[in-house]
Amino acid sequence: MAKRLKAGDKIPAFSYDTPYEPQKSFYGFLQGDKPVVLVFLPNFGHPITRHFITQYLETIYALRSVRLACVVRSRPEAIAKAAPRGSLPFELICDAEGVLYDYFQIPQKRGMLRCYSLEGMRIIKQARQEGYSPAKNELNQLPLTLVLNEDGQVLFAHYGHSMTDLPADCSAMERVAQELPLPAKEAEPQPEVSDAFPQEQQPQIFDGFEQPDQGALTEAELLAALEENKAFEAQQAAQGEQSAVAFHRQEEATPVEQPQPAPQVDEPQPEQAWTAAPESSVYPPQEALQEPQEPTEAPQEPVEPVPASVWRGKMIYSPDHVPVKVDFSALGFGGDKN
Protein backbone atom coordinates (compact mmCIF):
# COMPACT_ATOMS: atom_id res chain seq x y z
CA MET A 1 0.00 0.00 0.00
CA ALA A 2 1.37 3.44 -0.90
CA LYS A 3 2.53 5.48 2.07
CA ARG A 4 4.58 8.54 2.92
CA LEU A 5 7.89 7.29 4.30
CA LYS A 6 9.40 8.25 7.63
CA ALA A 7 12.37 7.12 9.69
CA GLY A 8 11.95 3.53 10.90
CA ASP A 9 9.84 2.35 7.95
CA LYS A 10 11.00 -0.45 5.68
CA ILE A 11 10.67 -0.13 1.93
CA PRO A 12 9.41 -3.09 -0.13
CA ALA A 13 11.63 -5.11 -2.41
CA PHE A 14 11.50 -4.17 -6.09
CA SER A 15 13.43 -4.52 -9.34
CA TYR A 16 14.60 -1.60 -11.43
CA ASP A 17 16.28 -0.77 -14.74
CA THR A 18 19.45 1.23 -15.23
CA PRO A 19 20.60 2.68 -18.57
CA TYR A 20 22.83 -0.39 -18.92
CA GLU A 21 21.19 -3.32 -17.07
CA PRO A 22 17.51 -4.38 -16.76
CA GLN A 23 15.65 -5.80 -13.75
CA LYS A 24 18.25 -5.39 -11.03
CA SER A 25 17.35 -6.20 -7.42
CA PHE A 26 17.26 -3.12 -5.20
CA TYR A 27 17.81 -5.18 -2.04
CA GLY A 28 20.80 -6.73 -3.78
CA PHE A 29 22.15 -3.23 -4.35
CA LEU A 30 21.65 -2.37 -0.66
CA GLN A 31 23.88 -5.24 0.42
CA GLY A 32 27.11 -3.39 1.02
CA ASP A 33 29.34 -2.01 3.70
CA LYS A 34 27.73 1.46 3.62
CA PRO A 35 24.18 2.85 3.76
CA VAL A 36 22.64 4.26 0.58
CA VAL A 37 21.46 7.82 -0.05
CA LEU A 38 18.52 7.59 -2.49
CA VAL A 39 17.59 10.89 -4.19
CA PHE A 40 14.42 11.20 -6.32
CA LEU A 41 14.74 13.79 -9.13
CA PRO A 42 12.64 14.90 -12.15
CA ASN A 43 13.41 13.53 -15.62
CA PHE A 44 17.06 13.38 -16.66
CA GLY A 45 16.70 16.22 -19.18
CA HIS A 46 15.16 18.71 -16.74
CA PRO A 47 17.35 21.73 -15.86
CA ILE A 48 17.01 20.98 -12.12
CA THR A 49 18.19 17.41 -12.63
CA ARG A 50 21.07 18.56 -14.84
CA HIS A 51 22.22 20.99 -12.17
CA PHE A 52 22.24 18.51 -9.29
CA ILE A 53 23.64 15.59 -11.30
CA THR A 54 26.54 17.85 -12.30
CA GLN A 55 27.07 18.86 -8.65
CA TYR A 56 27.08 15.20 -7.56
CA LEU A 57 29.58 14.27 -10.27
CA GLU A 58 31.95 17.04 -9.22
CA THR A 59 31.81 16.18 -5.49
CA ILE A 60 31.32 12.39 -5.55
CA TYR A 61 34.66 11.81 -3.80
CA ALA A 62 33.32 13.58 -0.70
CA LEU A 63 31.22 10.48 0.08
CA ARG A 64 33.02 8.33 2.65
CA SER A 65 30.37 6.76 4.86
CA VAL A 66 27.45 6.38 2.39
CA ARG A 67 26.81 5.44 -1.23
CA LEU A 68 24.68 7.36 -3.73
CA ALA A 69 21.79 6.30 -5.98
CA CYS A 70 19.52 8.64 -7.97
CA VAL A 71 16.05 7.97 -9.36
CA VAL A 72 14.87 9.82 -12.50
CA ARG A 73 11.60 9.73 -14.46
CA SER A 74 13.31 8.75 -17.72
CA ARG A 75 13.67 5.80 -20.04
CA PRO A 76 16.99 3.89 -19.87
CA GLU A 77 17.67 4.14 -23.60
CA ALA A 78 17.32 7.94 -23.52
CA ILE A 79 19.94 8.33 -20.78
CA ALA A 80 22.39 5.97 -22.49
CA LYS A 81 22.79 8.58 -25.27
CA ALA A 82 24.16 11.17 -22.85
CA ALA A 83 25.87 8.94 -20.29
CA PRO A 84 27.54 5.82 -21.73
CA ARG A 85 28.42 2.88 -19.50
CA GLY A 86 31.06 3.77 -16.93
CA SER A 87 30.51 7.53 -17.02
CA LEU A 88 28.40 7.70 -13.84
CA PRO A 89 30.11 6.82 -10.54
CA PHE A 90 26.77 6.13 -8.83
CA GLU A 91 23.65 4.02 -9.45
CA LEU A 92 20.99 5.58 -11.69
CA ILE A 93 17.48 4.10 -11.41
CA CYS A 94 15.06 4.72 -14.30
CA ASP A 95 11.36 5.02 -13.46
CA ALA A 96 9.75 6.60 -16.52
CA GLU A 97 6.23 5.57 -15.45
CA GLY A 98 6.68 7.06 -11.97
CA VAL A 99 5.77 3.87 -10.09
CA LEU A 100 8.10 4.57 -7.15
CA TYR A 101 7.12 8.24 -7.10
CA ASP A 102 3.46 7.32 -6.74
CA TYR A 103 4.09 4.52 -4.24
CA PHE A 104 6.12 6.75 -1.93
CA GLN A 105 3.63 9.63 -2.41
CA ILE A 106 6.16 12.15 -3.71
CA PRO A 107 4.04 15.20 -4.54
CA GLN A 108 3.82 17.17 -7.77
CA LYS A 109 2.78 20.81 -8.06
CA ARG A 110 1.60 23.10 -10.84
CA GLY A 111 2.86 26.64 -11.16
CA MET A 112 6.41 27.91 -11.12
CA LEU A 113 5.93 30.15 -8.10
CA ARG A 114 4.63 27.30 -5.92
CA CYS A 115 7.58 24.95 -6.30
CA TYR A 116 10.64 27.06 -7.18
CA SER A 117 12.98 28.69 -4.66
CA LEU A 118 15.42 31.47 -5.49
CA GLU A 119 17.98 28.85 -6.48
CA GLY A 120 15.45 27.13 -8.72
CA MET A 121 14.52 30.42 -10.39
CA ARG A 122 18.20 31.06 -11.12
CA ILE A 123 18.62 27.59 -12.68
CA ILE A 124 15.50 27.96 -14.85
CA LYS A 125 16.51 31.46 -15.96
CA GLN A 126 19.90 30.16 -17.11
CA ALA A 127 18.22 27.23 -18.90
CA ARG A 128 15.88 29.58 -20.75
CA GLN A 129 18.87 31.45 -22.13
CA GLU A 130 20.09 28.11 -23.48
CA GLY A 131 16.78 27.32 -25.20
CA TYR A 132 14.63 25.72 -22.50
CA SER A 133 10.92 26.51 -22.75
CA PRO A 134 8.73 24.88 -20.06
CA ALA A 135 5.27 23.73 -21.03
CA LYS A 136 2.31 25.66 -19.68
CA ASN A 137 0.62 24.18 -16.60
CA GLU A 138 3.08 21.30 -16.44
CA LEU A 139 3.36 19.22 -13.27
CA ASN A 140 6.63 19.87 -11.43
CA GLN A 141 8.10 16.88 -9.62
CA LEU A 142 9.27 17.60 -6.06
CA PRO A 143 12.25 15.64 -4.68
CA LEU A 144 12.61 13.02 -1.97
CA THR A 145 15.82 12.13 -0.13
CA LEU A 146 16.17 8.82 1.75
CA VAL A 147 18.99 7.17 3.69
CA LEU A 148 18.60 3.36 3.79
CA ASN A 149 20.56 0.61 5.51
CA GLU A 150 21.24 -2.84 4.08
CA ASP A 151 17.93 -4.18 5.44
CA GLY A 152 15.90 -1.57 3.57
CA GLN A 153 15.09 0.37 6.75
CA VAL A 154 14.66 4.12 6.39
CA LEU A 155 17.21 5.94 8.56
CA PHE A 156 16.28 9.38 7.22
CA ALA A 157 13.49 10.74 4.98
CA HIS A 158 13.02 14.27 3.68
CA TYR A 159 10.25 15.30 1.27
CA GLY A 160 11.32 18.49 -0.51
CA HIS A 161 9.26 21.66 -0.09
CA SER A 162 10.61 22.96 -3.43
CA MET A 163 12.32 21.45 -6.47
CA THR A 164 15.75 22.40 -5.05
CA ASP A 165 15.06 21.19 -1.49
CA LEU A 166 17.50 18.27 -1.65
CA PRO A 167 21.22 17.77 -0.90
CA ALA A 168 23.16 20.46 -2.75
CA ASP A 169 26.15 18.16 -3.33
CA CYS A 170 27.82 15.04 -1.98
CA SER A 171 29.39 17.01 0.86
CA ALA A 172 25.90 17.77 2.16
CA MET A 173 25.02 14.05 1.96
CA GLU A 174 28.11 13.20 3.98
CA ARG A 175 27.19 15.75 6.64
CA VAL A 176 23.70 14.23 6.91
CA ALA A 177 25.22 10.76 7.29
CA GLN A 178 27.54 11.99 10.03
CA GLU A 179 24.58 13.39 11.98
CA LEU A 180 22.55 10.17 11.76
CA PRO A 181 22.82 7.71 14.67
CA LEU A 182 24.84 4.62 13.77
CA PRO A 183 23.38 1.30 15.02
CA ALA A 184 26.81 -0.19 15.79
CA LYS A 185 27.74 2.54 18.28
CA GLU A 186 26.45 2.77 21.80
CA ALA A 187 23.84 5.42 22.35
CA GLU A 188 25.35 8.57 23.78
CA PRO A 189 23.60 10.16 26.78
CA GLN A 190 21.14 12.80 25.69
CA PRO A 191 21.13 16.21 27.40
CA GLU A 192 18.19 16.97 29.62
CA VAL A 193 15.35 18.81 27.95
CA SER A 194 13.24 21.32 29.82
CA ASP A 195 9.58 20.57 30.41
CA ALA A 196 8.61 23.55 28.27
CA PHE A 197 10.02 21.85 25.18
CA PRO A 198 9.44 18.08 25.27
CA GLN A 199 11.93 16.01 23.31
CA GLU A 200 9.37 14.46 20.99
CA GLN A 201 8.24 17.93 19.82
CA GLN A 202 11.69 19.17 18.84
CA PRO A 203 12.25 18.62 15.08
CA GLN A 204 15.65 17.36 13.96
CA ILE A 205 17.30 19.79 11.54
CA PHE A 206 20.01 18.57 9.14
CA ASP A 207 22.52 20.74 7.39
CA GLY A 208 22.47 20.77 3.58
CA PHE A 209 18.71 21.08 3.03
CA GLU A 210 16.45 24.06 2.55
CA GLN A 211 14.38 24.92 5.61
CA PRO A 212 10.67 25.69 5.12
CA ASP A 213 11.36 29.44 5.40
CA GLN A 214 14.67 29.31 3.55
CA GLY A 215 14.72 30.21 -0.13
CA ALA A 216 11.11 31.35 0.01
CA LEU A 217 10.23 34.22 -2.27
CA THR A 218 9.02 37.49 -0.78
CA GLU A 219 5.90 39.14 -2.16
CA ALA A 220 7.96 41.59 -4.23
CA GLU A 221 10.13 38.78 -5.59
CA LEU A 222 7.03 36.71 -6.42
CA LEU A 223 5.55 39.58 -8.40
CA ALA A 224 8.85 40.24 -10.15
CA ALA A 225 9.22 36.56 -11.07
CA LEU A 226 5.64 36.46 -12.34
CA GLU A 227 6.19 39.56 -14.49
CA GLU A 228 9.43 38.10 -15.83
CA ASN A 229 7.64 34.88 -16.74
CA LYS A 230 4.84 36.79 -18.51
CA ALA A 231 7.36 38.95 -20.37
CA PHE A 232 9.26 35.86 -21.51
CA GLU A 233 6.08 34.18 -22.81
CA ALA A 234 5.03 37.41 -24.58
CA GLN A 235 8.45 37.68 -26.17
CA GLN A 236 8.26 34.11 -27.42
CA ALA A 237 4.79 34.75 -28.90
CA ALA A 238 5.91 38.01 -30.55
CA GLN A 239 8.93 36.32 -32.09
CA GLY A 240 6.67 33.63 -33.53
CA GLU A 241 4.33 36.23 -35.07
CA GLN A 242 7.24 38.23 -36.52
CA SER A 243 8.69 35.10 -38.09
CA ALA A 244 5.32 34.28 -39.74
CA VAL A 245 4.88 37.84 -41.08
CA ALA A 246 8.43 37.93 -42.42
CA PHE A 247 7.87 34.60 -44.18
CA HIS A 248 4.69 35.84 -45.92
CA ARG A 249 6.39 39.08 -46.97
CA GLN A 250 9.30 37.17 -48.41
CA GLU A 251 6.90 35.04 -50.46
CA GLU A 252 5.11 38.16 -51.81
CA ALA A 253 8.39 39.93 -52.64
CA THR A 254 9.82 37.00 -54.57
CA PRO A 255 9.52 37.88 -58.30
CA VAL A 256 7.93 35.41 -60.66
CA GLU A 257 10.46 33.96 -63.04
CA GLN A 258 9.81 34.99 -66.64
CA PRO A 259 10.61 32.66 -69.51
CA GLN A 260 14.02 33.49 -70.96
CA PRO A 261 14.45 33.86 -74.77
CA ALA A 262 16.54 31.31 -76.58
CA PRO A 263 20.25 32.19 -76.56
CA GLN A 264 21.62 33.65 -79.76
CA VAL A 265 24.52 31.93 -81.47
CA ASP A 266 27.35 34.32 -82.30
CA GLU A 267 29.01 33.99 -85.62
CA PRO A 268 32.66 32.88 -85.46
CA GLN A 269 35.15 35.78 -85.65
CA PRO A 270 38.51 35.54 -87.44
CA GLU A 271 41.44 34.90 -85.12
CA GLN A 272 43.70 37.87 -84.42
CA ALA A 273 47.37 37.68 -83.79
CA TRP A 274 48.36 38.42 -80.18
CA THR A 275 50.87 41.16 -79.48
CA ALA A 276 52.52 41.88 -76.15
CA ALA A 277 51.66 45.05 -74.29
CA PRO A 278 54.09 47.93 -74.79
CA GLU A 279 55.28 47.87 -71.21
CA SER A 280 55.95 44.13 -71.22
CA SER A 281 57.58 42.07 -73.93
CA VAL A 282 57.45 38.82 -71.95
CA TYR A 283 54.47 36.47 -71.68
CA PRO A 284 53.39 35.27 -69.27
CA PRO A 285 54.51 38.05 -66.91
CA GLN A 286 56.90 36.87 -64.25
CA GLU A 287 56.38 37.74 -60.60
CA ALA A 288 59.16 39.35 -58.71
CA LEU A 289 60.97 37.02 -56.37
CA GLN A 290 60.30 37.71 -52.70
CA GLU A 291 62.80 37.12 -49.97
CA PRO A 292 61.80 34.45 -47.44
CA GLN A 293 60.44 35.90 -44.21
CA GLU A 294 61.29 34.61 -40.79
CA PRO A 295 58.39 33.29 -38.65
CA THR A 296 56.97 35.87 -36.29
CA GLU A 297 55.36 33.50 -33.76
CA ALA A 298 56.26 34.21 -30.18
CA PRO A 299 58.18 31.47 -28.39
CA GLN A 300 56.01 29.33 -26.16
CA GLU A 301 56.72 29.31 -22.47
CA PRO A 302 57.44 25.93 -20.87
CA VAL A 303 54.47 24.34 -19.11
CA GLU A 304 54.97 23.77 -15.41
CA PRO A 305 54.35 20.20 -14.22
CA VAL A 306 51.15 19.45 -12.29
CA PRO A 307 51.83 19.19 -8.54
CA ALA A 308 51.20 15.98 -6.62
CA SER A 309 47.83 17.25 -5.36
CA VAL A 310 45.66 19.66 -7.31
CA TRP A 311 43.26 21.94 -5.40
CA ARG A 312 39.92 22.00 -7.19
CA GLY A 313 37.10 23.75 -5.41
CA LYS A 314 36.35 22.16 -2.04
CA MET A 315 38.16 18.87 -2.66
CA ILE A 316 41.81 17.83 -3.11
CA TYR A 317 42.06 15.19 -5.84
CA SER A 318 44.95 12.91 -6.65
CA PRO A 319 46.95 13.55 -9.89
CA ASP A 320 45.31 10.55 -11.65
CA HIS A 321 41.77 11.86 -11.02
CA VAL A 322 39.79 12.50 -14.22
CA PRO A 323 36.69 14.70 -13.84
CA VAL A 324 33.53 12.96 -15.05
CA LYS A 325 31.27 14.89 -17.42
CA VAL A 326 27.89 13.99 -18.91
CA ASP A 327 26.97 15.22 -22.39
CA PHE A 328 23.47 16.54 -21.65
CA SER A 329 23.33 18.06 -25.15
CA ALA A 330 22.59 14.59 -26.54
CA LEU A 331 19.21 14.78 -24.81
CA GLY A 332 18.26 18.40 -25.29
CA PHE A 333 15.78 19.56 -22.68
CA GLY A 334 13.80 16.36 -22.36
CA GLY A 335 10.13 15.88 -21.56
CA ASP A 336 8.63 13.82 -18.77
CA LYS A 337 10.29 10.56 -19.82
CA ASN A 338 13.53 11.81 -21.40
Short mmCIF file of N, CA and C in Angstrom, two decimals, residues 83-197:
data_model
loop_
_atom_site.label_atom_id
_atom_site.label_comp_id
_atom_site.label_asym_id
_atom_site.label_seq_id
_atom_site.Cartn_x
_atom_site.Cartn_y
_atom_site.Cartn_z
N ALA A 83 24.96 9.48 -21.30
CA ALA A 83 25.87 8.94 -20.29
C ALA A 83 26.17 7.48 -20.62
N PRO A 84 27.20 7.21 -21.41
CA PRO A 84 27.54 5.82 -21.73
C PRO A 84 28.00 5.05 -20.50
N ARG A 85 28.05 3.75 -20.63
CA ARG A 85 28.42 2.88 -19.50
C ARG A 85 29.77 3.30 -18.92
N GLY A 86 29.83 3.42 -17.61
CA GLY A 86 31.06 3.77 -16.93
C GLY A 86 31.24 5.25 -16.68
N SER A 87 30.34 6.09 -17.19
CA SER A 87 30.51 7.53 -17.02
C SER A 87 29.91 8.05 -15.72
N LEU A 88 29.02 7.27 -15.09
CA LEU A 88 28.40 7.70 -13.84
C LEU A 88 28.96 6.90 -12.68
N PRO A 89 29.53 7.54 -11.68
CA PRO A 89 30.11 6.82 -10.54
C PRO A 89 29.09 6.48 -9.46
N PHE A 90 27.81 6.50 -9.78
CA PHE A 90 26.77 6.13 -8.83
C PHE A 90 25.64 5.43 -9.59
N GLU A 91 24.75 4.76 -8.85
CA GLU A 91 23.65 4.02 -9.45
C GLU A 91 22.56 4.99 -9.91
N LEU A 92 22.05 4.75 -11.14
CA LEU A 92 20.99 5.58 -11.69
C LEU A 92 19.79 4.69 -11.99
N ILE A 93 18.69 4.91 -11.29
CA ILE A 93 17.48 4.10 -11.41
C ILE A 93 16.49 4.82 -12.31
N CYS A 94 15.98 4.13 -13.32
CA CYS A 94 15.06 4.72 -14.30
C CYS A 94 13.63 4.30 -13.97
N ASP A 95 12.76 5.26 -13.76
CA ASP A 95 11.36 5.02 -13.46
C ASP A 95 10.52 5.97 -14.30
N ALA A 96 10.46 5.70 -15.61
CA ALA A 96 9.75 6.60 -16.52
C ALA A 96 8.26 6.68 -16.20
N GLU A 97 7.66 5.58 -15.75
CA GLU A 97 6.23 5.57 -15.45
C GLU A 97 5.91 6.18 -14.09
N GLY A 98 6.92 6.45 -13.27
CA GLY A 98 6.68 7.06 -11.97
C GLY A 98 6.06 6.13 -10.95
N VAL A 99 6.37 4.82 -11.03
CA VAL A 99 5.77 3.87 -10.09
C VAL A 99 6.25 4.13 -8.67
N LEU A 100 7.56 4.31 -8.49
CA LEU A 100 8.10 4.57 -7.15
C LEU A 100 7.65 5.93 -6.63
N TYR A 101 7.57 6.91 -7.52
CA TYR A 101 7.12 8.24 -7.10
C TYR A 101 5.70 8.19 -6.54
N ASP A 102 4.83 7.44 -7.21
CA ASP A 102 3.46 7.32 -6.74
C ASP A 102 3.38 6.48 -5.46
N TYR A 103 4.16 5.42 -5.39
CA TYR A 103 4.09 4.52 -4.24
C TYR A 103 4.55 5.22 -2.97
N PHE A 104 5.60 6.04 -3.09
CA PHE A 104 6.12 6.75 -1.93
C PHE A 104 5.46 8.11 -1.75
N GLN A 105 4.43 8.41 -2.53
CA GLN A 105 3.63 9.63 -2.41
C GLN A 105 4.50 10.89 -2.47
N ILE A 106 5.35 10.95 -3.49
CA ILE A 106 6.16 12.15 -3.71
C ILE A 106 5.30 13.14 -4.47
N PRO A 107 5.03 14.31 -3.92
CA PRO A 107 4.04 15.20 -4.54
C PRO A 107 4.55 15.88 -5.81
N GLN A 108 3.59 16.34 -6.61
CA GLN A 108 3.82 17.17 -7.77
C GLN A 108 2.97 18.43 -7.62
N LYS A 109 3.48 19.54 -8.16
CA LYS A 109 2.78 20.81 -8.06
C LYS A 109 2.75 21.49 -9.41
N ARG A 110 1.70 22.26 -9.64
CA ARG A 110 1.60 23.10 -10.84
C ARG A 110 1.95 24.54 -10.46
N GLY A 111 2.54 25.24 -11.41
CA GLY A 111 2.86 26.64 -11.16
C GLY A 111 4.29 26.82 -10.70
N MET A 112 5.00 27.69 -11.42
CA MET A 112 6.41 27.91 -11.12
C MET A 112 6.61 28.52 -9.74
N LEU A 113 5.74 29.43 -9.35
CA LEU A 113 5.93 30.15 -8.10
C LEU A 113 5.62 29.30 -6.87
N ARG A 114 4.97 28.17 -7.06
CA ARG A 114 4.63 27.30 -5.92
C ARG A 114 5.71 26.30 -5.60
N CYS A 115 6.62 26.02 -6.53
CA CYS A 115 7.58 24.95 -6.30
C CYS A 115 9.02 25.34 -6.60
N TYR A 116 9.27 26.63 -6.92
CA TYR A 116 10.64 27.06 -7.18
C TYR A 116 11.11 28.00 -6.08
N SER A 117 12.33 27.77 -5.58
CA SER A 117 12.98 28.69 -4.66
C SER A 117 13.80 29.68 -5.48
N LEU A 118 14.55 30.54 -4.77
CA LEU A 118 15.42 31.47 -5.49
C LEU A 118 16.47 30.74 -6.30
N GLU A 119 17.00 29.65 -5.74
CA GLU A 119 17.98 28.85 -6.48
C GLU A 119 17.35 28.22 -7.71
N GLY A 120 16.13 27.71 -7.57
CA GLY A 120 15.45 27.13 -8.72
C GLY A 120 15.16 28.15 -9.80
N MET A 121 14.77 29.36 -9.41
CA MET A 121 14.52 30.42 -10.39
C MET A 121 15.79 30.75 -11.16
N ARG A 122 16.93 30.77 -10.45
CA ARG A 122 18.20 31.06 -11.12
C ARG A 122 18.54 29.97 -12.13
N ILE A 123 18.32 28.71 -11.77
CA ILE A 123 18.62 27.59 -12.68
C ILE A 123 17.73 27.64 -13.92
N ILE A 124 16.43 27.91 -13.72
CA ILE A 124 15.50 27.96 -14.85
C ILE A 124 15.81 29.16 -15.74
N LYS A 125 16.19 30.28 -15.16
CA LYS A 125 16.51 31.46 -15.96
C LYS A 125 17.71 31.18 -16.85
N GLN A 126 18.74 30.51 -16.30
CA GLN A 126 19.90 30.16 -17.11
C GLN A 126 19.53 29.17 -18.21
N ALA A 127 18.64 28.22 -17.90
CA ALA A 127 18.22 27.23 -18.90
C ALA A 127 17.43 27.88 -20.02
N ARG A 128 16.63 28.90 -19.70
CA ARG A 128 15.88 29.58 -20.75
C ARG A 128 16.81 30.28 -21.73
N GLN A 129 17.90 30.82 -21.24
CA GLN A 129 18.87 31.45 -22.13
C GLN A 129 19.53 30.44 -23.05
N GLU A 130 19.51 29.17 -22.66
CA GLU A 130 20.09 28.11 -23.48
C GLU A 130 19.06 27.42 -24.37
N GLY A 131 17.80 27.88 -24.31
CA GLY A 131 16.78 27.32 -25.20
C GLY A 131 15.67 26.56 -24.53
N TYR A 132 15.67 26.48 -23.20
CA TYR A 132 14.63 25.72 -22.50
C TYR A 132 13.33 26.52 -22.47
N SER A 133 12.24 25.87 -22.77
CA SER A 133 10.92 26.51 -22.75
C SER A 133 9.95 25.57 -22.06
N PRO A 134 9.63 25.80 -20.77
CA PRO A 134 8.73 24.88 -20.06
C PRO A 134 7.32 24.94 -20.61
N ALA A 135 6.65 23.81 -20.56
CA ALA A 135 5.27 23.73 -21.03
C ALA A 135 4.35 24.43 -20.03
N LYS A 136 3.26 24.98 -20.54
CA LYS A 136 2.31 25.66 -19.68
C LYS A 136 1.55 24.65 -18.84
N ASN A 137 1.38 25.00 -17.55
CA ASN A 137 0.62 24.18 -16.60
C ASN A 137 1.18 22.77 -16.46
N GLU A 138 2.49 22.62 -16.62
CA GLU A 138 3.08 21.30 -16.44
C GLU A 138 3.22 20.97 -14.95
N LEU A 139 3.18 19.68 -14.64
CA LEU A 139 3.36 19.22 -13.27
C LEU A 139 4.85 19.19 -12.94
N ASN A 140 5.24 19.84 -11.86
CA ASN A 140 6.63 19.87 -11.43
C ASN A 140 6.85 18.85 -10.34
N GLN A 141 7.83 17.96 -10.56
CA GLN A 141 8.10 16.88 -9.62
C GLN A 141 8.98 17.37 -8.48
N LEU A 142 8.48 17.25 -7.25
CA LEU A 142 9.27 17.60 -6.06
C LEU A 142 10.18 16.43 -5.69
N PRO A 143 11.28 16.69 -4.98
CA PRO A 143 12.25 15.64 -4.68
C PRO A 143 11.94 14.90 -3.38
N LEU A 144 12.62 13.80 -3.21
CA LEU A 144 12.61 13.02 -1.97
C LEU A 144 14.02 12.50 -1.73
N THR A 145 14.50 12.62 -0.49
CA THR A 145 15.82 12.13 -0.13
C THR A 145 15.67 11.11 0.99
N LEU A 146 16.22 9.91 0.77
CA LEU A 146 16.17 8.82 1.75
C LEU A 146 17.59 8.35 2.07
N VAL A 147 17.78 7.88 3.30
CA VAL A 147 18.99 7.17 3.69
C VAL A 147 18.54 5.80 4.17
N LEU A 148 19.05 4.73 3.53
CA LEU A 148 18.60 3.36 3.79
C LEU A 148 19.78 2.50 4.22
N ASN A 149 19.52 1.58 5.15
CA ASN A 149 20.56 0.61 5.51
C ASN A 149 20.41 -0.64 4.66
N GLU A 150 21.23 -1.64 4.93
CA GLU A 150 21.24 -2.84 4.08
C GLU A 150 19.97 -3.67 4.21
N ASP A 151 19.19 -3.45 5.25
CA ASP A 151 17.93 -4.18 5.44
C ASP A 151 16.74 -3.45 4.83
N GLY A 152 16.98 -2.33 4.16
CA GLY A 152 15.90 -1.57 3.57
C GLY A 152 15.17 -0.68 4.55
N GLN A 153 15.72 -0.48 5.75
CA GLN A 153 15.09 0.37 6.75
C GLN A 153 15.45 1.83 6.49
N VAL A 154 14.47 2.69 6.62
CA VAL A 154 14.66 4.12 6.39
C VAL A 154 15.30 4.75 7.62
N LEU A 155 16.53 5.24 7.48
CA LEU A 155 17.21 5.94 8.56
C LEU A 155 16.90 7.43 8.55
N PHE A 156 16.56 7.95 7.36
CA PHE A 156 16.28 9.38 7.22
C PHE A 156 15.41 9.56 6.00
N ALA A 157 14.39 10.44 6.11
CA ALA A 157 13.49 10.74 4.98
C ALA A 157 13.19 12.23 4.99
N HIS A 158 13.31 12.83 3.81
CA HIS A 158 13.02 14.27 3.68
C HIS A 158 12.30 14.51 2.37
N TYR A 159 11.03 14.93 2.45
CA TYR A 159 10.25 15.30 1.27
C TYR A 159 10.50 16.79 1.01
N GLY A 160 10.95 17.13 -0.18
CA GLY A 160 11.32 18.49 -0.51
C GLY A 160 10.13 19.42 -0.57
N HIS A 161 10.30 20.64 -0.01
CA HIS A 161 9.26 21.66 -0.09
C HIS A 161 9.30 22.38 -1.44
N SER A 162 10.46 22.36 -2.11
CA SER A 162 10.61 22.96 -3.43
C SER A 162 11.45 22.01 -4.28
N MET A 163 11.59 22.34 -5.56
CA MET A 163 12.32 21.45 -6.47
C MET A 163 13.82 21.43 -6.17
N THR A 164 14.32 22.38 -5.41
CA THR A 164 15.75 22.40 -5.05
C THR A 164 15.97 22.06 -3.59
N ASP A 165 14.94 21.55 -2.90
CA ASP A 165 15.06 21.19 -1.49
C ASP A 165 15.56 19.75 -1.39
N LEU A 166 16.83 19.56 -1.69
CA LEU A 166 17.50 18.27 -1.65
C LEU A 166 18.99 18.54 -1.43
N PRO A 167 19.80 17.51 -1.16
CA PRO A 167 21.22 17.77 -0.90
C PRO A 167 21.87 18.52 -2.06
N ALA A 168 22.55 19.63 -1.72
CA ALA A 168 23.16 20.46 -2.75
C ALA A 168 24.30 19.76 -3.45
N ASP A 169 25.05 18.92 -2.75
CA ASP A 169 26.15 18.16 -3.33
C ASP A 169 26.44 16.98 -2.43
N CYS A 170 27.48 16.23 -2.77
CA CYS A 170 27.82 15.04 -1.98
C CYS A 170 28.37 15.40 -0.61
N SER A 171 28.94 16.58 -0.45
CA SER A 171 29.39 17.01 0.86
C SER A 171 28.22 17.15 1.82
N ALA A 172 27.09 17.66 1.33
CA ALA A 172 25.90 17.77 2.16
C ALA A 172 25.38 16.39 2.55
N MET A 173 25.43 15.42 1.63
CA MET A 173 25.02 14.05 1.96
C MET A 173 25.91 13.47 3.06
N GLU A 174 27.19 13.72 2.98
CA GLU A 174 28.11 13.20 3.98
C GLU A 174 27.84 13.82 5.34
N ARG A 175 27.51 15.11 5.37
CA ARG A 175 27.19 15.75 6.64
C ARG A 175 25.91 15.16 7.25
N VAL A 176 24.92 14.87 6.41
CA VAL A 176 23.70 14.23 6.91
C VAL A 176 24.02 12.86 7.49
N ALA A 177 24.86 12.09 6.80
CA ALA A 177 25.22 10.76 7.29
C ALA A 177 25.96 10.83 8.61
N GLN A 178 26.80 11.85 8.79
CA GLN A 178 27.54 11.99 10.03
C GLN A 178 26.62 12.33 11.20
N GLU A 179 25.51 13.00 10.92
CA GLU A 179 24.58 13.39 11.98
C GLU A 179 23.59 12.29 12.34
N LEU A 180 23.48 11.25 11.48
CA LEU A 180 22.55 10.17 11.76
C LEU A 180 23.14 9.24 12.82
N PRO A 181 22.31 8.67 13.67
CA PRO A 181 22.82 7.71 14.67
C PRO A 181 23.21 6.41 13.98
N LEU A 182 24.36 5.88 14.35
CA LEU A 182 24.84 4.62 13.77
C LEU A 182 24.45 3.47 14.69
N PRO A 183 23.84 2.40 14.17
CA PRO A 183 23.38 1.30 15.02
C PRO A 183 24.51 0.60 15.76
N ALA A 184 25.71 0.56 15.18
CA ALA A 184 26.81 -0.19 15.79
C ALA A 184 27.35 0.50 17.03
N LYS A 185 27.20 1.81 17.15
CA LYS A 185 27.74 2.54 18.28
C LYS A 185 26.74 2.57 19.43
N GLU A 186 27.31 2.66 20.64
CA GLU A 186 26.45 2.77 21.80
C GLU A 186 25.79 4.14 21.82
N ALA A 187 24.58 4.17 22.31
CA ALA A 187 23.84 5.42 22.35
C ALA A 187 24.48 6.36 23.35
N GLU A 188 24.76 7.57 22.91
CA GLU A 188 25.35 8.57 23.78
C GLU A 188 24.27 9.17 24.67
N PRO A 189 24.62 9.55 25.90
CA PRO A 189 23.60 10.16 26.78
C PRO A 189 23.10 11.46 26.21
N GLN A 190 21.78 11.62 26.23
CA GLN A 190 21.14 12.80 25.69
C GLN A 190 21.04 13.88 26.76
N PRO A 191 21.28 15.14 26.42
CA PRO A 191 21.13 16.21 27.40
C PRO A 191 19.68 16.35 27.85
N GLU A 192 19.53 16.80 29.08
CA GLU A 192 18.19 16.97 29.62
C GLU A 192 17.46 18.09 28.87
N VAL A 193 16.19 17.85 28.66
CA VAL A 193 15.35 18.81 27.95
C VAL A 193 14.35 19.38 28.93
N SER A 194 14.17 20.67 28.89
CA SER A 194 13.24 21.32 29.82
C SER A 194 11.81 20.86 29.54
N ASP A 195 10.96 20.99 30.56
CA ASP A 195 9.58 20.57 30.41
C ASP A 195 8.83 21.43 29.40
N ALA A 196 9.31 22.66 29.19
CA ALA A 196 8.61 23.55 28.27
C ALA A 196 8.74 23.09 26.83
N PHE A 197 9.80 22.34 26.53
CA PHE A 197 10.02 21.85 25.18
C PHE A 197 10.29 20.35 25.24
#
